[in-house]
Amino acid sequence: MSALKTRFLVKPSDSFNGKIRLPGDKSISHRSIMLGSLADGVVEVSGFLEGEDALATLEAFKKMGVKIEGPENGKLIIHGVGMSGLQAANTALDLGNSGTSMRLLSGLLAGQNFESTLIGDASLSGRPMRRVTDPLATMGAEIESTEYGTAPLVIKGGRALNSINYNLPVASAQVKSCVLLAGMYAQGETTVTEPAPTRDHTERMLKGFAYPITVSGSTVTIQGGGKLKATSIQVPADISSAAFFMVGAAIAKQADVTLLEVGINPTRTGVIDILKLMGAKIDLLNQKEIGGEPIADIHIQSSQLKGIKIPEKLVPLAIDEFPVLFIAAACARGQTILTGAEELRVKESDRIQVMADGLQALGIDARPTPDGMIINPGQIGSGTVDGHGDHRISMAFTMAGLRSSGPIEILDCDNVATSFPNFVELSVNHGLNLMVKT
Ligand code: S3P
């Protein structure tokens, strides 16, 4: 199968340089459509990520009757329909590869007075959904899934939701956000308490829309029956996309890269902390805030990295960055150990197994464990690795070309378009020797 899909061929190169503007943050882009659609009035969005995942959310809301103009150069005009203005779609909502769309929409749609069906691609249809359907059922929602607790999900709608006090069993921003979005439609106050900090874009954006929500320590409280007041949203560049180029610059022999106006929300900066612990030369310049989210230019130079034991408290704050951090570890001096990251096994692919397989194929001693990996660095060799249709696996192995002894072929790379549509163009423009084969 894989051989029929887009492949990347990356040949060795030594340098990676320049000032780079990256596409918009995926998490914030999804939320801008969801909250913008439910607002009273017109919401203008700039910096929207025109990648397949965020576009799947956009199409879903268009199907539910929301008029959305754009995207054009990252700009959208959303004509919000108010909290009860969505209409039933006449077909299933196809959310492609996007776990964020499916899990957040489950909460939001549980509060509507119509039925919705959510479907996705093979990867999304294999991902665990009980983590959202269980708390929603406790709130009174009725949702059908497969016997394995996976999509398709049929969300009955038309059920009165009651508020809950929910202790998240996993540190997951998607589950937290799902319950909060359902909480907007519940009677009374819903609280969600998380075991460790996770990305808080939903909470920040709800505040931006003047929705009644408070955060105290690890508990978020949302009032049912509120309203979203139209506002404009500027989406910063995605730190998860920046991570590939941060690692690329750190491992390249000769590199000086500045990534412009990247979101540095403290619930997302685990990758910076981990790379700093590994000895990377990183500075944050021009720090400021746009629309309730902190941003900075990230300056990173060629660095001699060292292996570390990754602190478990940083895991949820860098959850999407481990594929490329494993590449950094393979290029460091000394062993790197990751623990407490079993969630990586249920992402777009099993990122522990798939990265260990690929690193081993390139000659690196990478040992998967149930909840992480032990990596003994070495010379990255030449070979073929499988991207498994997981955008972040394909992009991570591309960066290995900045340190490999020979060409690396990466199979099944189409899904890079889900989060980083101009990844190849930017990589090539700034120093990678990368070709796309279809
Ligand atoms: C996301 C949360 C994370 C992350 C995903 C985006 C979000 O998932 O991996 O890419 O936008 O809320 P989990 O909540 O499952 O950790």
Tab-separated table of C-alpha atoms and ligand atoms in Angstrom:
chain	number	residue	atom	x	y	z
A	1	MET	CA	0.000	0.000	0.000
A	2	SER	CA	2.593	2.500	1.208
A	3	ALA	CA	4.580	2.386	-2.035
A	4	LEU	CA	1.594	3.791	-3.961
A	5	LYS	CA	1.480	6.943	-1.883
A	6	THR	CA	3.689	10.027	-1.790
A	7	ARG	CA	7.267	9.261	-0.732
A	8	PHE	CA	9.967	11.657	0.376
A	9	LEU	CA	13.586	11.155	-0.597
A	10	VAL	CA	15.953	13.162	1.576
A	11	LYS	CA	19.655	13.207	0.764
A	12	PRO	CA	22.331	14.365	3.177
A	13	SER	CA	22.867	18.093	3.574
A	14	ASP	CA	24.867	20.041	6.137
A	15	SER	CA	23.296	23.415	6.507
A	16	PHE	CA	19.937	24.866	7.441
A	17	ASN	CA	19.545	28.641	7.566
A	18	GLY	CA	17.190	31.575	7.330
A	19	LYS	CA	14.194	33.393	8.738
A	20	ILE	CA	11.106	31.246	8.391
A	21	ARG	CA	7.408	32.053	8.751
A	22	LEU	CA	5.491	28.887	9.562
A	23	PRO	CA	1.801	28.076	9.085
A	24	GLY	CA	-0.818	28.715	11.767
A	25	ASP	CA	-1.328	26.691	14.917
A	26	LYS	CA	-3.511	23.644	14.290
A	27	SER	CA	-5.102	23.496	17.746
A	28	ILE	CA	-6.022	27.189	17.714
A	29	SER	CA	-7.274	27.016	14.104
A	30	HIS	CA	-9.748	24.226	14.987
A	31	ARG	CA	-11.019	26.148	17.982
A	32	SER	CA	-11.393	29.386	15.985
A	33	ILE	CA	-13.889	27.666	13.670
A	34	MET	CA	-15.789	25.967	16.492
A	35	LEU	CA	-16.197	28.994	18.740
A	36	GLY	CA	-16.436	31.467	15.832
A	37	SER	CA	-19.355	29.492	14.382
A	38	LEU	CA	-21.258	29.598	17.686
A	39	ALA	CA	-20.621	33.300	18.319
A	40	ASP	CA	-23.191	36.040	18.030
A	41	GLY	CA	-21.922	38.101	15.095
A	42	VAL	CA	-19.053	38.105	12.623
A	43	VAL	CA	-15.661	36.660	13.607
A	44	GLU	CA	-12.552	37.460	11.560
A	45	VAL	CA	-9.680	35.005	11.772
A	46	SER	CA	-6.151	35.598	10.464
A	47	GLY	CA	-3.253	33.162	10.343
A	48	PHE	CA	-5.654	30.196	9.985
A	49	LEU	CA	-3.878	26.924	9.143
A	50	GLU	CA	-4.960	25.851	5.659
A	51	GLY	CA	-4.053	22.235	6.385
A	52	GLU	CA	-6.380	19.278	5.901
A	53	ASP	CA	-7.208	18.791	9.602
A	54	ALA	CA	-8.363	22.355	10.240
A	55	LEU	CA	-10.122	22.379	6.851
A	56	ALA	CA	-12.046	19.248	7.912
A	57	THR	CA	-13.394	21.203	10.893
A	58	LEU	CA	-14.219	24.128	8.618
A	59	GLU	CA	-16.136	21.882	6.165
A	60	ALA	CA	-18.047	20.282	9.050
A	61	PHE	CA	-19.371	23.675	10.189
A	62	LYS	CA	-20.236	24.686	6.631
A	63	LYS	CA	-22.257	21.471	6.391
A	64	MET	CA	-24.055	22.524	9.564
A	65	GLY	CA	-25.173	25.740	7.894
A	66	VAL	CA	-22.470	28.221	8.962
A	67	LYS	CA	-21.433	30.733	6.309
A	68	ILE	CA	-17.644	30.932	6.268
A	69	GLU	CA	-15.758	33.072	3.727
A	70	GLY	CA	-12.221	31.996	2.851
A	71	PRO	CA	-9.684	30.822	3.707
A	72	GLU	CA	-7.670	33.255	1.646
A	73	ASN	CA	-4.069	33.725	2.763
A	74	GLY	CA	-5.080	32.474	6.194
A	75	LYS	CA	-7.989	34.897	6.511
A	76	LEU	CA	-11.531	33.739	7.276
A	77	ILE	CA	-14.781	35.528	7.922
A	78	ILE	CA	-17.131	33.402	9.999
A	79	HIS	CA	-20.757	34.463	10.236
A	80	GLY	CA	-21.505	33.092	13.696
A	81	VAL	CA	-24.949	31.555	14.143
A	82	GLY	CA	-25.158	31.776	17.948
A	83	MET	CA	-25.185	28.941	20.476
A	84	SER	CA	-28.297	27.265	19.058
A	85	GLY	CA	-28.014	28.194	15.387
A	86	LEU	CA	-26.326	25.078	13.969
A	87	GLN	CA	-28.388	22.855	11.690
A	88	ALA	CA	-28.228	19.112	11.093
A	89	ALA	CA	-25.831	18.188	8.274
A	90	ASN	CA	-27.454	16.046	5.601
A	91	THR	CA	-24.515	13.628	5.449
A	92	ALA	CA	-21.937	12.287	7.897
A	93	LEU	CA	-19.238	14.767	8.944
A	94	ASP	CA	-15.955	13.410	7.567
A	95	LEU	CA	-13.118	14.507	9.825
A	96	GLY	CA	-10.368	12.792	7.882
A	97	ASN	CA	-7.253	12.216	10.013
A	98	SER	CA	-8.173	14.724	12.706
A	99	GLY	CA	-8.538	13.501	16.288
A	100	THR	CA	-8.996	17.060	17.569
A	101	SER	CA	-11.989	17.610	15.251
A	102	MET	CA	-13.666	14.369	16.296
A	103	ARG	CA	-13.126	14.654	20.039
A	104	LEU	CA	-14.001	18.346	20.382
A	105	LEU	CA	-16.981	18.087	18.051
A	106	SER	CA	-18.345	15.155	20.059
A	107	GLY	CA	-18.760	17.440	23.053
A	108	LEU	CA	-20.140	20.331	21.093
A	109	LEU	CA	-22.603	18.192	19.131
A	110	ALA	CA	-23.840	16.338	22.220
A	111	GLY	CA	-25.430	19.671	23.160
A	112	GLN	CA	-27.336	20.188	19.882
A	113	ASN	CA	-30.951	19.252	19.271
A	114	PHE	CA	-30.149	17.166	16.178
A	115	GLU	CA	-28.337	13.923	15.383
A	116	SER	CA	-24.827	13.906	13.855
A	117	THR	CA	-22.585	11.160	12.515
A	118	LEU	CA	-18.817	11.571	12.706
A	119	ILE	CA	-16.500	9.522	10.503
A	120	GLY	CA	-12.779	9.580	9.725
A	121	ASP	CA	-9.988	7.843	7.819
A	122	ALA	CA	-8.530	4.453	8.777
A	123	SER	CA	-6.178	5.962	11.381
A	124	LEU	CA	-8.866	8.083	13.062
A	125	SER	CA	-11.321	5.153	12.960
A	126	GLY	CA	-8.861	3.134	15.055
A	127	ARG	CA	-8.297	5.767	17.752
A	128	PRO	CA	-9.869	5.533	21.214
A	129	MET	CA	-13.075	7.553	21.617
A	130	ARG	CA	-14.375	6.165	24.938
A	131	ARG	CA	-12.255	8.807	26.625
A	132	VAL	CA	-14.817	11.315	25.301
A	133	THR	CA	-17.975	9.220	25.005
A	134	ASP	CA	-17.748	8.065	28.659
A	135	PRO	CA	-17.821	11.543	30.285
A	136	LEU	CA	-20.399	12.714	27.745
A	137	ALA	CA	-22.622	9.741	28.638
A	138	THR	CA	-22.316	10.746	32.313
A	139	MET	CA	-23.585	14.180	31.282
A	140	GLY	CA	-26.622	12.530	29.716
A	141	ALA	CA	-25.525	12.378	26.068
A	142	GLU	CA	-26.369	9.405	23.907
A	143	ILE	CA	-23.577	8.387	21.545
A	144	GLU	CA	-23.179	5.185	19.539
A	145	SER	CA	-19.743	3.916	18.599
A	146	THR	CA	-18.340	0.571	17.402
A	147	GLU	CA	-17.945	-2.254	19.900
A	148	TYR	CA	-14.292	-1.135	20.228
A	149	GLY	CA	-15.300	2.369	21.294
A	150	THR	CA	-14.167	3.835	17.978
A	151	ALA	CA	-15.733	5.894	15.156
A	152	PRO	CA	-18.140	6.114	13.427
A	153	LEU	CA	-19.797	8.014	16.240
A	154	VAL	CA	-23.510	8.704	16.093
A	155	ILE	CA	-24.341	11.566	18.451
A	156	LYS	CA	-28.053	11.540	19.080
A	157	GLY	CA	-28.473	15.139	20.207
A	158	GLY	CA	-31.704	16.466	21.678
A	159	ARG	CA	-30.803	15.229	25.176
A	160	ALA	CA	-30.724	17.649	28.121
A	161	LEU	CA	-27.169	17.640	29.456
A	162	ASN	CA	-26.373	17.831	33.141
A	163	SER	CA	-23.184	19.352	34.475
A	164	ILE	CA	-20.429	17.152	35.923
A	165	ASN	CA	-17.272	17.491	37.977
A	166	TYR	CA	-14.833	15.517	35.899
A	167	ASN	CA	-11.361	14.349	36.902
A	168	LEU	CA	-9.520	13.620	33.674
A	169	PRO	CA	-8.059	10.099	33.796
A	170	VAL	CA	-5.462	11.067	31.142
A	171	ALA	CA	-3.717	14.402	30.655
A	172	SER	CA	-5.536	15.224	27.411
A	173	ALA	CA	-6.483	18.655	26.121
A	174	GLN	CA	-8.849	17.054	23.649
A	175	VAL	CA	-10.857	15.358	26.401
A	176	LYS	CA	-10.756	18.479	28.597
A	177	SER	CA	-11.983	20.606	25.684
A	178	CYS	CA	-14.694	18.105	24.749
A	179	VAL	CA	-16.198	18.224	28.257
A	180	LEU	CA	-15.912	22.040	28.389
A	181	LEU	CA	-17.697	22.427	25.048
A	182	ALA	CA	-20.477	20.089	26.217
A	183	GLY	CA	-20.508	22.066	29.478
A	184	MET	CA	-21.615	25.176	27.560
A	185	TYR	CA	-24.875	23.307	26.858
A	186	ALA	CA	-25.300	21.732	30.312
A	187	GLN	CA	-27.435	22.919	33.221
A	188	GLY	CA	-25.242	24.660	35.815
A	189	GLU	CA	-21.480	24.580	36.291
A	190	THR	CA	-19.231	21.894	34.856
A	191	THR	CA	-15.726	21.454	36.228
A	192	VAL	CA	-12.797	19.612	34.697
A	193	THR	CA	-9.670	18.829	36.713
A	194	GLU	CA	-6.540	17.684	34.936
A	195	PRO	CA	-3.788	15.453	36.363
A	196	ALA	CA	-1.086	17.570	34.680
A	197	PRO	CA	-1.221	20.818	32.673
A	198	THR	CA	-2.253	20.383	29.023
A	199	ARG	CA	-2.719	22.944	26.265
A	200	ASP	CA	-5.221	25.578	27.365
A	201	HIS	CA	-6.240	27.155	24.049
A	202	THR	CA	-9.932	26.350	24.610
A	203	GLU	CA	-9.958	28.135	27.962
A	204	ARG	CA	-8.068	31.152	26.583
A	205	MET	CA	-10.288	31.460	23.529
A	206	LEU	CA	-13.498	31.089	25.547
A	207	LYS	CA	-12.300	34.004	27.706
A	208	GLY	CA	-11.552	35.947	24.506
A	209	PHE	CA	-15.195	35.418	23.462
A	210	ALA	CA	-16.293	36.669	26.927
A	211	TYR	CA	-17.774	33.273	27.830
A	212	PRO	CA	-18.161	32.655	31.598
A	213	ILE	CA	-15.226	30.391	32.453
A	214	THR	CA	-12.709	30.425	35.304
A	215	VAL	CA	-9.461	28.593	35.858
A	216	SER	CA	-8.138	27.874	39.337
A	217	GLY	CA	-5.057	25.682	39.600
A	218	SER	CA	-5.734	22.482	37.700
A	219	THR	CA	-9.527	22.970	37.634
A	220	VAL	CA	-11.524	24.727	34.937
A	221	THR	CA	-15.113	25.757	35.660
A	222	ILE	CA	-17.527	26.584	32.864
A	223	GLN	CA	-21.052	27.916	33.194
A	224	GLY	CA	-23.769	26.330	31.056
A	225	GLY	CA	-26.056	28.539	28.989
A	226	GLY	CA	-23.592	31.374	28.273
A	227	LYS	CA	-22.999	33.210	25.039
A	228	LEU	CA	-19.978	33.853	22.818
A	229	LYS	CA	-19.450	37.501	21.927
A	230	ALA	CA	-17.863	37.909	18.472
A	231	THR	CA	-14.196	38.880	18.505
A	232	SER	CA	-11.310	38.664	16.065
A	233	ILE	CA	-8.697	35.918	16.306
A	234	GLN	CA	-5.047	36.011	15.245
A	235	VAL	CA	-3.625	32.505	15.046
A	236	PRO	CA	0.115	32.369	15.847
A	237	ALA	CA	2.524	30.064	13.984
A	238	ASP	CA	2.423	26.469	15.228
A	239	ILE	CA	5.170	25.515	17.693
A	240	SER	CA	4.545	21.878	16.767
A	241	SER	CA	5.543	22.665	13.166
A	242	ALA	CA	8.405	24.847	14.418
A	243	ALA	CA	9.718	21.831	16.351
A	244	PHE	CA	10.872	20.101	13.148
A	245	PHE	CA	12.980	23.075	12.162
A	246	MET	CA	14.215	23.617	15.719
A	247	VAL	CA	15.591	20.088	15.763
A	248	GLY	CA	16.818	20.400	12.151
A	249	ALA	CA	18.819	23.496	13.090
A	250	ALA	CA	20.141	21.973	16.325
A	251	ILE	CA	21.482	18.832	14.592
A	252	ALA	CA	22.754	20.385	11.316
A	253	LYS	CA	26.512	20.985	11.065
A	254	GLN	CA	25.971	24.601	10.104
A	255	ALA	CA	22.699	26.255	11.059
A	256	ASP	CA	21.253	29.581	12.099
A	257	VAL	CA	17.470	29.696	11.910
A	258	THR	CA	14.870	32.163	13.173
A	259	LEU	CA	11.264	30.983	13.291
A	260	LEU	CA	9.007	34.018	13.238
A	261	GLU	CA	6.069	34.799	15.538
A	262	VAL	CA	5.609	31.296	16.895
A	263	GLY	CA	3.090	30.585	19.654
A	264	ILE	CA	4.911	30.010	22.953
A	265	ASN	CA	1.938	29.283	25.186
A	266	PRO	CA	3.558	27.706	28.289
A	267	THR	CA	1.382	24.597	27.860
A	268	ARG	CA	3.134	23.965	24.515
A	269	THR	CA	6.790	24.812	25.127
A	270	GLY	CA	7.998	21.439	26.411
A	271	VAL	CA	9.996	21.027	23.205
A	272	ILE	CA	12.007	24.174	23.957
A	273	ASP	CA	12.650	23.042	27.539
A	274	ILE	CA	13.713	19.557	26.429
A	275	LEU	CA	16.025	20.854	23.695
A	276	LYS	CA	17.557	23.332	26.156
A	277	LEU	CA	18.164	20.487	28.634
A	278	MET	CA	19.887	18.660	25.762
A	279	GLY	CA	22.164	21.652	25.283
A	280	ALA	CA	20.562	23.309	22.246
A	281	LYS	CA	21.341	26.956	21.578
A	282	ILE	CA	17.853	28.494	21.571
A	283	ASP	CA	16.786	32.079	22.316
A	284	LEU	CA	13.317	33.580	22.378
A	285	LEU	CA	13.277	37.047	20.796
A	286	ASN	CA	10.617	39.764	20.462
A	287	GLN	CA	8.232	38.205	22.962
A	288	LYS	CA	4.733	39.694	22.906
A	289	GLU	CA	1.084	38.671	23.098
A	290	ILE	CA	-1.488	38.465	20.295
A	291	GLY	CA	-5.149	37.766	21.026
A	292	GLY	CA	-4.483	36.199	24.427
A	293	GLU	CA	-1.637	33.922	23.241
A	294	PRO	CA	2.089	34.661	23.815
A	295	ILE	CA	4.375	34.592	20.754
A	296	ALA	CA	8.100	34.996	20.056
A	297	ASP	CA	10.697	34.598	17.334
A	298	ILE	CA	12.635	31.420	18.079
A	299	HIS	CA	16.346	31.659	17.224
A	300	ILE	CA	18.209	28.355	17.103
A	301	GLN	CA	21.715	27.448	16.028
A	302	SER	CA	23.741	24.355	15.329
A	303	SER	CA	24.387	22.690	18.714
A	304	GLN	CA	26.199	19.744	20.260
A	305	LEU	CA	23.305	17.937	21.932
A	306	LYS	CA	23.607	15.601	24.889
A	307	GLY	CA	21.341	12.711	25.856
A	308	ILE	CA	19.060	13.218	28.868
A	309	LYS	CA	16.407	11.544	30.975
A	310	ILE	CA	13.364	13.531	29.842
A	311	PRO	CA	11.462	14.876	32.888
A	312	GLU	CA	7.992	13.284	32.918
A	313	LYS	CA	6.340	16.583	33.802
A	314	LEU	CA	7.360	17.886	30.355
A	315	VAL	CA	5.670	15.019	28.486
A	316	PRO	CA	2.153	16.530	28.079
A	317	LEU	CA	3.752	19.887	27.197
A	318	ALA	CA	5.658	18.325	24.278
A	319	ILE	CA	3.273	15.490	23.419
A	320	ASP	CA	3.312	16.056	19.639
A	321	GLU	CA	7.045	16.739	19.426
A	322	PHE	CA	8.483	13.351	20.429
A	323	PRO	CA	8.932	11.954	16.913
A	324	VAL	CA	11.384	14.736	16.067
A	325	LEU	CA	12.868	14.786	19.579
A	326	PHE	CA	13.797	11.113	19.012
A	327	ILE	CA	15.776	12.263	15.952
A	328	ALA	CA	17.531	14.851	18.138
A	329	ALA	CA	18.309	12.095	20.669
A	330	ALA	CA	19.789	9.902	17.919
A	331	CYS	CA	22.235	12.741	17.116
A	332	ALA	CA	23.167	13.563	20.728
A	333	ARG	CA	26.086	12.408	22.846
A	334	GLY	CA	24.908	9.852	25.392
A	335	GLN	CA	21.691	7.987	26.049
A	336	THR	CA	18.222	9.555	26.081
A	337	ILE	CA	15.422	7.951	28.075
A	338	LEU	CA	11.749	8.803	27.745
A	339	THR	CA	9.163	7.421	30.200
A	340	GLY	CA	5.561	8.306	31.053
A	341	ALA	CA	4.583	8.802	27.410
A	342	GLU	CA	2.240	5.850	26.728
A	343	GLU	CA	-0.184	8.319	25.054
A	344	LEU	CA	2.221	8.321	22.086
A	345	ARG	CA	0.925	4.854	21.251
A	346	VAL	CA	-2.560	6.187	20.405
A	347	LYS	CA	-1.698	9.171	18.228
A	348	GLU	CA	-2.100	9.215	14.420
A	349	SER	CA	0.155	6.135	14.582
A	350	ASP	CA	1.810	4.242	17.430
A	351	ARG	CA	4.608	6.792	17.593
A	352	ILE	CA	6.769	4.732	19.957
A	353	GLN	CA	6.817	1.625	17.760
A	354	VAL	CA	6.916	3.427	14.425
A	355	MET	CA	9.799	5.717	15.424
A	356	ALA	CA	11.756	2.838	16.983
A	357	ASP	CA	11.301	0.765	13.795
A	358	GLY	CA	12.427	3.651	11.591
A	359	LEU	CA	15.436	4.553	13.748
A	360	GLN	CA	16.524	0.909	13.826
A	361	ALA	CA	16.210	0.740	10.020
A	362	LEU	CA	18.671	3.660	9.924
A	363	GLY	CA	21.116	1.919	12.239
A	364	ILE	CA	20.248	3.573	15.545
A	365	ASP	CA	19.887	1.553	18.749
A	366	ALA	CA	16.337	2.630	19.664
A	367	ARG	CA	14.524	0.426	22.164
A	368	PRO	CA	10.782	0.897	22.551
A	369	THR	CA	9.312	0.465	26.025
A	370	PRO	CA	5.596	0.367	26.953
A	371	ASP	CA	5.632	4.062	27.848
A	372	GLY	CA	8.596	5.529	26.004
A	373	MET	CA	11.937	4.788	24.411
A	374	ILE	CA	15.624	4.365	25.188
A	375	ILE	CA	17.854	5.763	22.464
A	376	ASN	CA	21.593	5.180	22.213
A	377	PRO	CA	22.834	7.653	19.620
A	378	GLY	CA	24.975	6.833	16.619
A	379	GLN	CA	25.552	7.651	12.974
A	380	ILE	CA	22.199	7.850	11.180
A	381	GLY	CA	22.567	5.687	8.093
A	382	SER	CA	20.786	5.348	4.786
A	383	GLY	CA	17.586	3.340	4.370
A	384	THR	CA	13.847	3.214	3.932
A	385	VAL	CA	11.448	4.063	6.734
A	386	ASP	CA	7.653	4.005	6.827
A	387	GLY	CA	5.829	7.236	7.670
A	388	HIS	CA	2.657	5.199	8.351
A	389	GLY	CA	0.480	8.047	7.106
A	390	ASP	CA	1.436	10.016	10.225
A	391	HIS	CA	2.467	13.584	9.347
A	392	ARG	CA	4.806	13.976	12.290
A	393	ILE	CA	6.659	10.711	11.583
A	394	SER	CA	7.295	11.736	7.961
A	395	MET	CA	8.541	15.197	8.926
A	396	ALA	CA	10.702	13.876	11.763
A	397	PHE	CA	12.580	11.448	9.493
A	398	THR	CA	13.015	14.204	6.897
A	399	MET	CA	15.069	16.167	9.435
A	400	ALA	CA	17.374	13.146	9.811
A	401	GLY	CA	18.719	14.074	6.348
A	402	LEU	CA	20.665	16.869	8.079
A	403	ARG	CA	22.833	14.227	9.762
A	404	SER	CA	22.542	11.004	7.742
A	405	SER	CA	25.406	9.314	5.928
A	406	GLY	CA	23.244	8.588	2.859
A	407	PRO	CA	19.755	9.040	1.380
A	408	ILE	CA	16.643	8.210	3.398
A	409	GLU	CA	13.424	7.215	1.670
A	410	ILE	CA	10.254	7.867	3.681
A	411	LEU	CA	7.053	6.069	2.646
A	412	ASP	CA	3.427	7.179	3.039
A	413	CYS	CA	3.911	10.936	3.452
A	414	ASP	CA	0.633	12.355	2.071
A	415	ASN	CA	-0.627	13.350	5.499
A	416	VAL	CA	2.078	15.987	5.975
A	417	ALA	CA	-0.642	18.148	4.395
A	418	THR	CA	-2.829	17.712	7.482
A	419	SER	CA	-0.744	20.093	9.592
A	420	PHE	CA	2.085	21.600	7.519
A	421	PRO	CA	1.097	22.013	3.864
A	422	ASN	CA	4.248	23.909	2.786
A	423	PHE	CA	6.711	21.750	4.735
A	424	VAL	CA	8.582	20.535	1.649
A	425	GLU	CA	8.869	24.003	0.089
A	426	LEU	CA	10.176	25.607	3.295
A	427	SER	CA	12.551	22.717	4.015
A	428	VAL	CA	14.066	22.898	0.531
A	429	ASN	CA	14.256	26.710	0.529
A	430	HIS	CA	16.283	26.688	3.729
A	431	GLY	CA	18.760	23.889	3.081
A	432	LEU	CA	17.327	20.383	2.978
A	433	ASN	CA	17.995	18.174	-0.018
A	434	LEU	CA	14.457	16.826	-0.280
A	435	MET	CA	12.478	15.409	-3.193
A	436	VAL	CA	8.862	14.301	-3.342
A	437	LYS	CA	8.056	11.121	-5.316
A	438	THR	CA	4.495	10.301	-6.263
B	1	S3P	C1	-4.598	18.569	20.786
B	1	S3P	C2	-4.301	17.840	21.906
B	1	S3P	C3	-3.322	16.745	21.934
B	1	S3P	C4	-2.437	16.743	20.709
B	1	S3P	C5	-3.200	16.984	19.440
B	1	S3P	C6	-3.927	18.318	19.502
B	1	S3P	C7	-5.597	19.650	20.872
B	1	S3P	O1	-4.008	15.511	21.988
B	1	S3P	O2	-1.731	15.526	20.610
B	1	S3P	O3	-2.330	16.976	18.316
B	1	S3P	O4	-5.676	20.479	19.935
B	1	S3P	O5	-6.318	19.699	21.874
B	1	S3P	P1	-4.431	14.834	23.381
B	1	S3P	O6	-5.393	15.731	24.037
B	1	S3P	O7	-5.071	13.526	22.999
B	1	S3P	O8	-3.149	14.650	24.144
